[in-house]
mmCIF file of C-alpha atoms in Angstrom:
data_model
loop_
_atom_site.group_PDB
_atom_site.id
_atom_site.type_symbol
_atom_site.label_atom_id
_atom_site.label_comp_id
_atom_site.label_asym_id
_atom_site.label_seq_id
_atom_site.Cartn_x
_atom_site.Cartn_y
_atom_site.Cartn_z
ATOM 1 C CA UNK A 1 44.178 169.792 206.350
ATOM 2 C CA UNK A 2 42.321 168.963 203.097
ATOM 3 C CA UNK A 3 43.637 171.766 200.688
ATOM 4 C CA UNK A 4 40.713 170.743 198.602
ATOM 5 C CA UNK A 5 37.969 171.229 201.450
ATOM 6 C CA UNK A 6 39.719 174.600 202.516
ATOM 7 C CA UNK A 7 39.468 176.091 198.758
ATOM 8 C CA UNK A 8 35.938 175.557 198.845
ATOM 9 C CA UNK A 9 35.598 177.174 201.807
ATOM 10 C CA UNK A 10 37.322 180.544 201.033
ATOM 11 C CA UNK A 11 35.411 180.090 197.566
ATOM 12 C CA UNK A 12 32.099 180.502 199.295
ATOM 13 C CA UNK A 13 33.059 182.706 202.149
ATOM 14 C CA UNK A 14 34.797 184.952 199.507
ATOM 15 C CA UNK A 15 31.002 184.907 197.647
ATOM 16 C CA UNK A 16 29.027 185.483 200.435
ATOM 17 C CA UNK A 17 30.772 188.859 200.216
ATOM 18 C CA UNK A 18 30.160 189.479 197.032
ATOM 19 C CA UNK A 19 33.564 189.850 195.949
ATOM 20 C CA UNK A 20 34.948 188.394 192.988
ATOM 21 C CA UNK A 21 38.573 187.298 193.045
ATOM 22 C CA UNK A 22 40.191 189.747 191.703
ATOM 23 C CA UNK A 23 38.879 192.265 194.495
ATOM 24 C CA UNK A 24 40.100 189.841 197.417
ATOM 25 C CA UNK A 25 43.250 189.908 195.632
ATOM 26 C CA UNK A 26 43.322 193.498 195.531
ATOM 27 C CA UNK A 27 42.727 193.922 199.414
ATOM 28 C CA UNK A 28 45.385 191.297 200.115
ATOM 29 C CA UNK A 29 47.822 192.999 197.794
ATOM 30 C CA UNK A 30 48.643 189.598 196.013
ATOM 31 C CA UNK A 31 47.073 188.354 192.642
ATOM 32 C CA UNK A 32 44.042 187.119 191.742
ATOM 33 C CA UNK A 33 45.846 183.540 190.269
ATOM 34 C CA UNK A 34 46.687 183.172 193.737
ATOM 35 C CA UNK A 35 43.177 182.810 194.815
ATOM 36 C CA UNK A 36 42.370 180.759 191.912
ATOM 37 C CA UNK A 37 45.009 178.571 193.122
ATOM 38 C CA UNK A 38 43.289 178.581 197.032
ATOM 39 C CA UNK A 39 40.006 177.723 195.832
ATOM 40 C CA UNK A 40 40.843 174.887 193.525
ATOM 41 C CA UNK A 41 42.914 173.148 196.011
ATOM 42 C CA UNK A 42 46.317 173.730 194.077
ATOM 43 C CA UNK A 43 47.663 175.704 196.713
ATOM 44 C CA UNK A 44 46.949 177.118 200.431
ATOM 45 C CA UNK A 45 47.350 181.159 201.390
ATOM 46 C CA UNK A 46 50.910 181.772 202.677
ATOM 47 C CA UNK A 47 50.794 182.103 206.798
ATOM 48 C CA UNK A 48 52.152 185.954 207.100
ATOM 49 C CA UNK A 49 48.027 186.823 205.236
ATOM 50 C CA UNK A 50 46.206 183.956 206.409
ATOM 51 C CA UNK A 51 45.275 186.915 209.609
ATOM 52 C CA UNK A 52 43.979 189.686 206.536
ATOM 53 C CA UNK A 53 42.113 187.287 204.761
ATOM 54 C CA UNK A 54 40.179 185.674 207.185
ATOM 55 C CA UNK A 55 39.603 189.570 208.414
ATOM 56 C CA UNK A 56 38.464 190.202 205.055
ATOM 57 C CA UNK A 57 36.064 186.568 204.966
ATOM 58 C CA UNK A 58 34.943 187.106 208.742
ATOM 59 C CA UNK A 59 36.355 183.709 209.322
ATOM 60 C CA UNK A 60 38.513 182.914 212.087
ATOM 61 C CA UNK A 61 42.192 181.297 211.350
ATOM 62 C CA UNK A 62 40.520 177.568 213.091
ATOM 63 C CA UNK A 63 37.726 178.264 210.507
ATOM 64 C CA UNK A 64 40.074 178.738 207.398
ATOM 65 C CA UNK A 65 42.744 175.916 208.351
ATOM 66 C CA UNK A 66 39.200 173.245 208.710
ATOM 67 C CA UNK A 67 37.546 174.540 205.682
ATOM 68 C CA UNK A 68 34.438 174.914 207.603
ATOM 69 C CA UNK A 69 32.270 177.349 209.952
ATOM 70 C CA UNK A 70 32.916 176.629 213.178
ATOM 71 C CA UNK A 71 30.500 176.005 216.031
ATOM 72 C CA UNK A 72 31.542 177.555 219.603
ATOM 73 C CA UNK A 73 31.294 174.015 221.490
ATOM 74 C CA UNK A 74 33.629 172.305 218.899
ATOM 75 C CA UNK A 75 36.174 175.161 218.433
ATOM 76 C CA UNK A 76 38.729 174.011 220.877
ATOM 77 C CA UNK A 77 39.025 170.066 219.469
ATOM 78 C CA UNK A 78 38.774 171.840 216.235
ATOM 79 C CA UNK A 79 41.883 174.202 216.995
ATOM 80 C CA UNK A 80 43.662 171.465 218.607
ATOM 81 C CA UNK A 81 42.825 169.234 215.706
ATOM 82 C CA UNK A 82 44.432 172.210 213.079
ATOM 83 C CA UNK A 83 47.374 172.714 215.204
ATOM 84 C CA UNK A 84 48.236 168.864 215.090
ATOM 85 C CA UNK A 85 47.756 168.853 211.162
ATOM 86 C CA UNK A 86 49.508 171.842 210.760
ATOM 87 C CA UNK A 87 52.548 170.412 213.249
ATOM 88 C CA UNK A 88 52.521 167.013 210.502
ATOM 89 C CA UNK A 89 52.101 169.020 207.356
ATOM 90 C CA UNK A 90 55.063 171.183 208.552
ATOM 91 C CA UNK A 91 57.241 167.954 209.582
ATOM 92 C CA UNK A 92 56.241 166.578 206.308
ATOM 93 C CA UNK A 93 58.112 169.740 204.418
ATOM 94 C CA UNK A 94 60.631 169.330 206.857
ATOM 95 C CA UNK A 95 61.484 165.518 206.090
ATOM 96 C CA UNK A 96 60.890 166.544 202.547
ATOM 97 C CA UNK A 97 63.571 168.949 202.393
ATOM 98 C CA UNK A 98 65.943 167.140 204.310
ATOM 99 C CA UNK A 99 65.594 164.517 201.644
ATOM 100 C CA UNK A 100 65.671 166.319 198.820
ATOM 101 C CA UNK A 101 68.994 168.486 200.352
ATOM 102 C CA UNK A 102 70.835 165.279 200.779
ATOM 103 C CA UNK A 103 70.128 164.230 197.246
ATOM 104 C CA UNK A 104 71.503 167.404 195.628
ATOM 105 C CA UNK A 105 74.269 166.885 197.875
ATOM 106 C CA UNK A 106 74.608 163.506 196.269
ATOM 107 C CA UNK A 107 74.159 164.939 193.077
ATOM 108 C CA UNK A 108 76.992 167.377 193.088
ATOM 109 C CA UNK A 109 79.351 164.980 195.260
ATOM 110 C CA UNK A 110 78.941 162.383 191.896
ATOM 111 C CA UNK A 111 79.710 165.476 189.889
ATOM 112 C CA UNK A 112 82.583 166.346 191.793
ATOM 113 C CA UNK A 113 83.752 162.459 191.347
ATOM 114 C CA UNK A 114 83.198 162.525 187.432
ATOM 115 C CA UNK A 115 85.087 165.680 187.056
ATOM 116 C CA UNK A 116 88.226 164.314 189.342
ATOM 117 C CA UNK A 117 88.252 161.607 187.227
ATOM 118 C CA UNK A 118 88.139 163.274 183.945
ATOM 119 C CA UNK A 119 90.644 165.420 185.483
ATOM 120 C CA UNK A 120 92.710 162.582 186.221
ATOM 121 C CA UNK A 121 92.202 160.932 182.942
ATOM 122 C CA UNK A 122 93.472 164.138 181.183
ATOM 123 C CA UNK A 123 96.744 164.353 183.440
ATOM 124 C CA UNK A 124 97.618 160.399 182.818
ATOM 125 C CA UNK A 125 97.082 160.932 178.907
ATOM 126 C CA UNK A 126 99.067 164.106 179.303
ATOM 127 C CA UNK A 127 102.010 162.229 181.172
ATOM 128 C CA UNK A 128 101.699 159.384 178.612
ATOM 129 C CA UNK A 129 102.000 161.677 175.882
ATOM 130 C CA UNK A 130 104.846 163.259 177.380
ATOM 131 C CA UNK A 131 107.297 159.831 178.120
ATOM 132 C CA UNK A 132 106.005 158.336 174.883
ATOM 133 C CA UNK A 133 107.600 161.787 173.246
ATOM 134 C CA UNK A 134 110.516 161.503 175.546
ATOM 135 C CA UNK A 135 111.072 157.695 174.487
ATOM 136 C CA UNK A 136 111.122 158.805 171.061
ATOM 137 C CA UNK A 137 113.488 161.676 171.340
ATOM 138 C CA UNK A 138 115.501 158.768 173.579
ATOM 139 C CA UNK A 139 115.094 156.452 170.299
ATOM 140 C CA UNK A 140 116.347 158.768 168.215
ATOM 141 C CA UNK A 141 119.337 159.901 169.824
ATOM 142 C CA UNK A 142 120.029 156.271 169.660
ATOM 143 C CA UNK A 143 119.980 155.910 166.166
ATOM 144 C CA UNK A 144 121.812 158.714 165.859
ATOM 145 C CA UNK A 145 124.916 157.787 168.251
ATOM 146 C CA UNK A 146 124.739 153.990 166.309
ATOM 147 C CA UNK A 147 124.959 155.667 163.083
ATOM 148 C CA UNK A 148 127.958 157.746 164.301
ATOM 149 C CA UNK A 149 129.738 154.447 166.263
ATOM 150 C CA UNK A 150 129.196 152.697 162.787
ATOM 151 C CA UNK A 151 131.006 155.786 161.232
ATOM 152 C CA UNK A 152 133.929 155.581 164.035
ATOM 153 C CA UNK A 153 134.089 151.943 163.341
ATOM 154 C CA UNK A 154 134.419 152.777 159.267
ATOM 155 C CA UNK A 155 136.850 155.428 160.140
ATOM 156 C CA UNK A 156 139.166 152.920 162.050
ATOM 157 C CA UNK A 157 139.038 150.222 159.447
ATOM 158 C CA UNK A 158 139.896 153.079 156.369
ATOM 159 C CA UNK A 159 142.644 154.431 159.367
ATOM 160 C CA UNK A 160 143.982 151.078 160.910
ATOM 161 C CA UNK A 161 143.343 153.209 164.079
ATOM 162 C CA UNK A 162 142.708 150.584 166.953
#
């Protein structure tokens, strides 16, 4: 399905009416950039109105999807031909989601990874922090209790205690 081709198409069905686009937007309840969007190949009509516009374009849905008028002889390769493209186009979004879902998912798995590490990071420094305070309050007490042995000691000599 040439997006292109079938833009064209509801371009000139839509002016062999004699509407412009902003009155074929109107009667599809949608706006007119959406049309502008059809006809220039940016975009095709959503499925749930493809039915009211090609009422409103007396065009049949095989017409629409081939971007062409349709002669009786050729409608039923033609339809079988649209069905096929639509089946691929519609595997194509498929695959393209799929992919897409499982790179988000390994998107937010790295994010989850950076964070537990980060996280981890912060707890180590934290618990380093922590014993490197405790082995100070450890050295000090030390100092301490060999400042107070040395004044024992001092205390014995000046005492002749033994």
């Amino acid at each position: 399905m040439e997006q292109a081709k079938v833009g064209k198409f509801i371009a000139e069905c839509r002016k062999n009416k004699n509407m412009t686009q902003a009155e074929l937007a109107e009667k599809l309840n949608i706006t007119d950039r959406a049309i502008s969007k059809w006809e220039t190949g940016k975009g095709m009509p959503d499925s749930s109105i493809m039915l009211e516009l090609c009422n409103e374009l007396d065009i049949s849905v095989n017409e629409l999807l081939s971007g062409e008028m349709i002669e009786m002889n050729n409608y039923d390769k033609r339809a079988e031909e649209n069905l096929l493209n639509l089946n691929k186009s519609n595997e194509h979004k498929s695959k393209m989601l799929l992919q897409s879902g499982i790179v988000i998912l390994l998107l937010v798995l790295i994010i989850i990874v950076i964070g537990l590490y980060k996280f981890a990071i912060q707890i180590s420094k934290s618990n380093l922090d922590s014993t490197l305070t405790d082995a100070q309050s450890i050295y000090e007490i030390n100092v301490r209790i060999n400042e107070l042995e040395e004044k024992v000691n001092e205390l014995e000599k000046n005492y002749n205690i033994e």
